[in-house]
Each structure stands twice: as C-alpha cells, then as structure tokens.
Amino acid sequence: MYSTMKLQLQQSYDRQARERDQFGKDHWKVAERALFLSTLREHHLNRLLEVGAGTGQDSVFFQEHGVVVTARDLSSEMIRLCRDKHLDARQMDIYNLDFPPNSFDAIWSMNCLLHVPKADLAEVLTGIRQVLRMEGVFYLGVYGGPDSEGIWEGDSCEPKRFFSFHTDESLQRAVAQHFRILCFRPVDYGHPLLHLQSLMLQKV
Ligand SMILES: C[S@@+](CC[C@H](N)C(=O)[O-])C[C@H]1O[C@@H](n2cnc3c(N)ncnc32)[C@H](O)[C@@H]1O
C-alpha cells in the first residue's frame, strides 16, 4: 500500500517542483541550516548527504560553504532542478540508500521523513544510520506535535500527500533506538497545531 502512496508522493512533488523552486526560505529554516553548518565546521565534518533534497536550496547553501554535498530525492523533477544548480544529485528512495556503509560524515533531512509511515520509521532510520560514519551527525527536521498519520485530505497538492506526525516524546523514543540525541528543540513556525521538531543526532 505504501508503494502506491510513494508513487503519489513522487507525482505530487514532480508537479510542485517548479513552483517550490521559486519559494523563498523561511527565516527559521535559514537559522536551522546555519546552526547545522556551524556544527559541521566545529566537528570538521565535510561529506554531507541530503535526503529529500527537494529543489536543492539547502544543498546549494552547504556546497557554497565548502561542504562536499550529495543530494538525493524521490522526485525526478526535483532532481532535475538540483542538477541545474550543479549539485551531485540523483533520484533515490530513502528506503534504499545505495551507498557503501559509513560513506558520510553528516546527513541533513528537512521535512522528508514526515512522509514515512510510523511502521516503516525504524527501517528508514536503520538505512540512514548505516551510511553515516561513527560519530557522524544527522540533522532531522520534521513537522509534528499531534499524533496522526494518513493522506492529508486538505492538501492543495495533487495527488494529495501522505503525512506522519509524531508527538515530541514518541519521535524521541523512536530515534533513540538508532542514534544518540544531542539536541531536541521544538521550533514554532506559526502553525496553530504543528511545530518543527528539530533533532541533532549522532551515530555512536
Ligand atoms: C516537503 S519536501 C522538502 C524538500 C526540502 N528538504 C526542503 O526543505 O525544501 C519533501 C521532499 O522529500 C522527498 N521525498 C518524499 N519521500 C521520499 C522518499 N521516500 N525518498 C526520498 N525522498 C523523498 C520529496 O520528493 C520532496 O522533495
């Protein structure tokens, strides 16, 4: 069943890609990635994988600051936009990260894992952990707060997308099975129900 939902996600993001490429970056997203860049520098981490890279705006930011970036996304249209920005970008599913173990010093994922059903989260986190080297850091940003999942019937995108939202406690419990939590912060972005769950994680 998730394969159908995944195909719908891919189609939905393919259709939105051009429009999303025109979006400016919210100030809180700019702050999140700036903070992550300072963590990369502090720990001398240079090989970065972005999963769910979208139009590649964050990957470009890190690349322009001297980081060696690999960008991956499910949507071929998103990947085309990433390549137009001279990124090393390829279509790839986070369920199947096709890299040798320990390939990256760091991983950045903003609002991609909110499309992973709760039942699959452990599998996806295991795959992410595998391609990250020991002591490497993983930034995970997802919207959440209320506990719910399913197709968002109010979605203005077509096909309507699947979302999985965790409570702060359940998300931390789930990731703690795979990573050390260096920092968890709820970030208010002005939504009445949701907030960004910002996690800095480490492979130990
Ligand atoms: C909400 S967008 C976020 C894009 C970008 N990270 C940003 O912050 O602008 C979610 C992205 O995750 C990608 N995505 C969703 N499911 C995926 C999967 N299973 N594997 C890889 N990418 C996926 C989508 O194609 C989309 O580009």
CSV table of C-alpha atoms and ligand atoms in Angstrom, one decimal:
chain,number,residue,atom,x,y,z
A,1,MET,CA,0.0,0.0,0.0
A,2,TYR,CA,2.8,2.4,0.8
A,3,SER,CA,4.3,1.8,-2.7
A,4,THR,CA,1.1,3.4,-4.1
A,5,MET,CA,1.4,6.3,-1.6
A,6,LYS,CA,5.1,6.7,-2.6
A,7,LEU,CA,4.2,6.9,-6.2
A,8,GLN,CA,1.6,9.6,-5.4
A,9,LEU,CA,4.2,11.5,-3.3
A,10,GLN,CA,6.6,11.4,-6.3
A,11,GLN,CA,3.9,12.6,-8.7
A,12,SER,CA,2.9,15.3,-6.3
A,13,TYR,CA,6.4,16.6,-5.8
A,14,ASP,CA,7.2,16.3,-9.5
A,15,ARG,CA,4.2,18.6,-10.2
A,16,GLN,CA,5.2,21.1,-7.5
A,17,ALA,CA,8.9,21.2,-8.2
A,18,ARG,CA,9.0,24.4,-10.4
A,19,GLU,CA,6.7,26.3,-8.1
A,20,ARG,CA,8.6,25.3,-5.0
A,21,ASP,CA,11.9,26.4,-6.6
A,22,GLN,CA,10.5,30.0,-6.6
A,23,PHE,CA,9.8,29.9,-2.8
A,24,GLY,CA,12.0,32.0,-0.5
A,25,LYS,CA,13.4,30.3,2.6
A,26,ASP,CA,11.6,30.9,5.9
A,27,HIS,CA,13.8,32.6,8.4
A,28,TRP,CA,13.6,29.7,10.8
A,29,LYS,CA,14.8,27.3,8.1
A,30,VAL,CA,17.7,29.6,7.4
A,31,ALA,CA,18.5,29.6,11.1
A,32,GLU,CA,18.3,25.8,11.3
A,33,ARG,CA,20.8,25.2,8.4
A,34,ALA,CA,23.2,27.9,9.7
A,35,LEU,CA,23.3,26.2,13.0
A,36,PHE,CA,24.0,22.9,11.3
A,37,LEU,CA,26.7,24.4,9.2
A,38,SER,CA,28.4,25.6,12.4
A,39,THR,CA,28.1,22.1,13.8
A,40,LEU,CA,29.8,20.7,10.6
A,41,ARG,CA,32.6,23.2,11.0
A,42,GLU,CA,33.1,22.6,14.7
A,43,HIS,CA,33.4,18.8,14.2
A,44,HIS,CA,35.3,19.0,10.9
A,45,LEU,CA,32.6,17.1,9.1
A,46,ASN,CA,32.8,17.5,5.3
A,47,ARG,CA,31.0,14.8,3.4
A,48,LEU,CA,27.2,15.6,3.6
A,49,LEU,CA,24.3,13.6,2.3
A,50,GLU,CA,21.0,15.5,1.9
A,51,VAL,CA,18.0,13.1,1.8
A,52,GLY,CA,14.7,14.5,0.4
A,53,ALA,CA,16.7,17.4,-1.1
A,54,GLY,CA,13.7,18.9,-2.9
A,55,THR,CA,14.8,21.7,-5.2
A,56,GLY,CA,18.3,21.7,-3.7
A,57,GLN,CA,18.3,25.0,-2.0
A,58,ASP,CA,19.8,23.7,1.2
A,59,SER,CA,22.3,21.5,-0.6
A,60,VAL,CA,23.5,24.6,-2.6
A,61,PHE,CA,23.8,26.5,0.7
A,62,PHE,CA,26.1,23.9,2.2
A,63,GLN,CA,28.0,23.4,-1.1
A,64,GLU,CA,28.7,27.2,-1.3
A,65,HIS,CA,30.1,27.0,2.2
A,66,GLY,CA,32.7,24.4,1.2
A,67,VAL,CA,30.9,21.2,2.2
A,68,VAL,CA,31.0,18.2,-0.3
A,69,VAL,CA,27.4,17.6,-0.9
A,70,THR,CA,25.4,14.6,-2.3
A,71,ALA,CA,21.8,15.3,-2.9
A,72,ARG,CA,19.1,12.6,-3.2
A,73,ASP,CA,15.3,12.8,-3.7
A,74,LEU,CA,12.4,10.6,-4.8
A,75,SER,CA,11.2,13.1,-7.4
A,76,SER,CA,12.9,13.2,-10.8
A,77,GLU,CA,11.7,16.8,-11.3
A,78,MET,CA,13.3,17.9,-8.0
A,79,ILE,CA,16.5,16.1,-9.1
A,80,ARG,CA,16.5,18.0,-12.4
A,81,LEU,CA,16.3,21.3,-10.5
A,82,CYS,CA,19.1,20.1,-8.3
A,83,ARG,CA,21.3,19.3,-11.3
A,84,ASP,CA,20.5,22.7,-12.8
A,85,LYS,CA,22.2,24.1,-9.7
A,86,HIS,CA,25.3,22.0,-10.3
A,87,LEU,CA,24.7,19.6,-7.5
A,88,ASP,CA,25.7,15.9,-7.4
A,89,ALA,CA,22.0,14.8,-7.5
A,90,ARG,CA,20.2,11.6,-8.3
A,91,GLN,CA,16.8,10.1,-7.8
A,92,MET,CA,16.9,7.8,-4.8
A,93,ASP,CA,14.4,6.5,-2.3
A,94,ILE,CA,15.3,6.9,1.4
A,95,TYR,CA,14.2,3.3,1.9
A,96,ASN,CA,17.1,2.2,-0.3
A,97,LEU,CA,20.1,4.4,0.2
A,98,ASP,CA,22.6,2.9,-2.3
A,99,PHE,CA,25.9,3.9,-0.7
A,100,PRO,CA,28.6,1.8,1.0
A,101,PRO,CA,28.4,1.8,4.8
A,102,ASN,CA,29.9,4.8,6.6
A,103,SER,CA,30.0,6.9,3.4
A,104,PHE,CA,29.1,10.3,5.0
A,105,ASP,CA,30.2,12.5,7.9
A,106,ALA,CA,26.8,14.1,8.2
A,107,ILE,CA,23.2,13.8,6.9
A,108,TRP,CA,20.7,16.6,6.6
A,109,SER,CA,17.0,15.9,6.1
A,110,MET,CA,14.4,18.7,6.3
A,111,ASN,CA,10.7,17.7,6.2
A,112,CYS,CA,11.3,14.4,4.3
A,113,LEU,CA,10.8,11.8,7.0
A,114,LEU,CA,7.3,13.2,7.7
A,115,HIS,CA,6.3,11.2,4.6
A,116,VAL,CA,7.4,7.9,6.2
A,117,PRO,CA,4.7,5.8,7.9
A,118,LYS,CA,5.4,5.1,11.5
A,119,ALA,CA,5.5,1.4,10.8
A,120,ASP,CA,8.5,2.0,8.5
A,121,LEU,CA,10.4,4.6,10.5
A,122,ALA,CA,12.8,2.1,12.2
A,123,GLU,CA,13.7,0.6,8.7
A,124,VAL,CA,14.4,4.0,7.3
A,125,LEU,CA,16.5,5.2,10.3
A,126,THR,CA,18.5,1.9,10.1
A,127,GLY,CA,19.3,2.7,6.5
A,128,ILE,CA,20.3,6.3,7.3
A,129,ARG,CA,22.5,5.1,10.2
A,130,GLN,CA,24.3,2.6,8.0
A,131,VAL,CA,25.5,5.2,5.5
A,132,LEU,CA,26.7,7.6,8.3
A,133,ARG,CA,30.1,7.1,9.8
A,134,MET,CA,30.7,6.6,13.5
A,135,GLU,CA,30.4,9.9,15.4
A,136,GLY,CA,28.8,11.4,12.3
A,137,VAL,CA,25.8,13.7,12.9
A,138,PHE,CA,22.3,13.6,11.4
A,139,TYR,CA,20.0,16.6,11.4
A,140,LEU,CA,16.4,15.5,11.4
A,141,GLY,CA,13.7,18.2,10.9
A,142,VAL,CA,10.0,17.3,10.7
A,143,TYR,CA,6.7,18.9,11.4
A,144,GLY,CA,4.9,17.3,14.3
A,145,GLY,CA,3.2,17.6,17.7
A,146,PRO,CA,-0.1,15.9,17.4
A,147,ASP,CA,-0.1,12.1,16.9
A,148,SER,CA,-1.6,11.3,13.5
A,149,GLU,CA,-0.9,9.9,10.0
A,150,GLY,CA,-2.6,9.4,6.7
A,151,ILE,CA,-3.4,11.2,3.5
A,152,TRP,CA,-3.9,14.9,4.2
A,153,GLU,CA,-7.4,15.5,2.8
A,154,GLY,CA,-6.9,19.3,3.0
A,155,ASP,CA,-3.8,19.1,0.8
A,156,SER,CA,-3.9,21.6,-2.0
A,157,CYS,CA,-1.3,19.5,-3.9
A,158,GLU,CA,-2.4,16.7,-6.3
A,159,PRO,CA,-2.2,13.8,-5.7
A,160,LYS,CA,-2.8,14.6,-2.0
A,161,ARG,CA,0.2,13.6,0.1
A,162,PHE,CA,0.7,11.1,3.0
A,163,PHE,CA,2.0,12.6,6.2
A,164,SER,CA,3.0,11.0,9.5
A,165,PHE,CA,3.2,13.3,12.6
A,166,HIS,CA,4.7,12.2,15.9
A,167,THR,CA,4.4,13.7,19.4
A,168,ASP,CA,7.7,15.1,20.7
A,169,GLU,CA,8.0,12.2,23.1
A,170,SER,CA,7.2,9.4,20.6
A,171,LEU,CA,9.6,10.8,18.0
A,172,GLN,CA,12.5,11.0,20.5
A,173,ARG,CA,11.7,7.4,21.7
A,174,ALA,CA,11.8,6.2,18.1
A,175,VAL,CA,15.1,7.9,17.1
A,176,ALA,CA,16.8,7.0,20.4
A,177,GLN,CA,16.8,3.3,19.3
A,178,HIS,CA,19.2,4.3,16.5
A,179,PHE,CA,21.1,7.5,17.5
A,180,ARG,CA,22.2,9.5,20.4
A,181,ILE,CA,20.1,12.6,20.7
A,182,LEU,CA,22.5,15.5,21.1
A,183,CYS,CA,19.7,18.1,21.0
A,184,PHE,CA,15.9,18.2,20.6
A,185,ARG,CA,14.2,21.5,20.0
A,186,PRO,CA,10.6,22.4,19.2
A,187,VAL,CA,10.6,25.3,16.8
A,188,ASP,CA,7.5,27.5,16.4
A,189,TYR,CA,6.9,28.4,12.8
A,190,GLY,CA,3.5,30.0,13.3
A,191,HIS,CA,1.2,27.0,12.6
A,192,PRO,CA,-1.7,26.6,15.0
A,193,LEU,CA,-1.2,22.9,15.6
A,194,LEU,CA,2.2,21.8,14.4
A,195,HIS,CA,5.8,22.8,15.2
A,196,LEU,CA,9.1,21.8,13.7
A,197,GLN,CA,10.8,19.0,15.6
A,198,SER,CA,14.5,19.8,15.3
A,199,LEU,CA,16.8,17.0,16.2
A,200,MET,CA,20.6,16.8,16.2
A,201,LEU,CA,21.5,13.1,16.3
A,202,GLN,CA,24.8,11.2,16.4
A,203,LYS,CA,25.8,7.7,15.4
A,204,VAL,CA,27.5,6.1,18.4
B,1,LIG,C1,8.4,18.9,1.9
B,1,LIG,S1,9.6,18.5,0.7
B,1,LIG,C2,11.1,19.1,1.5
B,1,LIG,C3,12.2,19.4,0.5
B,1,LIG,C4,13.4,20.1,1.1
B,1,LIG,N1,14.1,19.3,2.0
B,1,LIG,C5,13.1,21.5,1.7
B,1,LIG,O1,13.2,21.6,2.9
B,1,LIG,O2,12.6,22.4,1.0
B,1,LIG,C6,9.9,16.7,0.9
B,1,LIG,C7,10.8,16.1,-0.1
B,1,LIG,O3,11.0,14.8,0.3
B,1,LIG,C8,11.0,14.0,-0.9
B,1,LIG,N2,10.7,12.6,-0.5
B,1,LIG,C9,9.5,12.1,-0.1
B,1,LIG,N3,9.5,10.8,0.2
B,1,LIG,C10,10.8,10.4,-0.2
B,1,LIG,C11,11.5,9.1,-0.2
B,1,LIG,N4,10.8,8.0,0.1
B,1,LIG,N5,12.8,9.1,-0.6
B,1,LIG,C12,13.4,10.3,-1.0
B,1,LIG,N6,12.8,11.5,-1.0
B,1,LIG,C13,11.5,11.5,-0.6
B,1,LIG,C14,10.0,14.6,-1.8
B,1,LIG,O4,10.2,14.3,-3.2
B,1,LIG,C15,10.3,16.1,-1.5
B,1,LIG,O5,11.2,16.7,-2.4
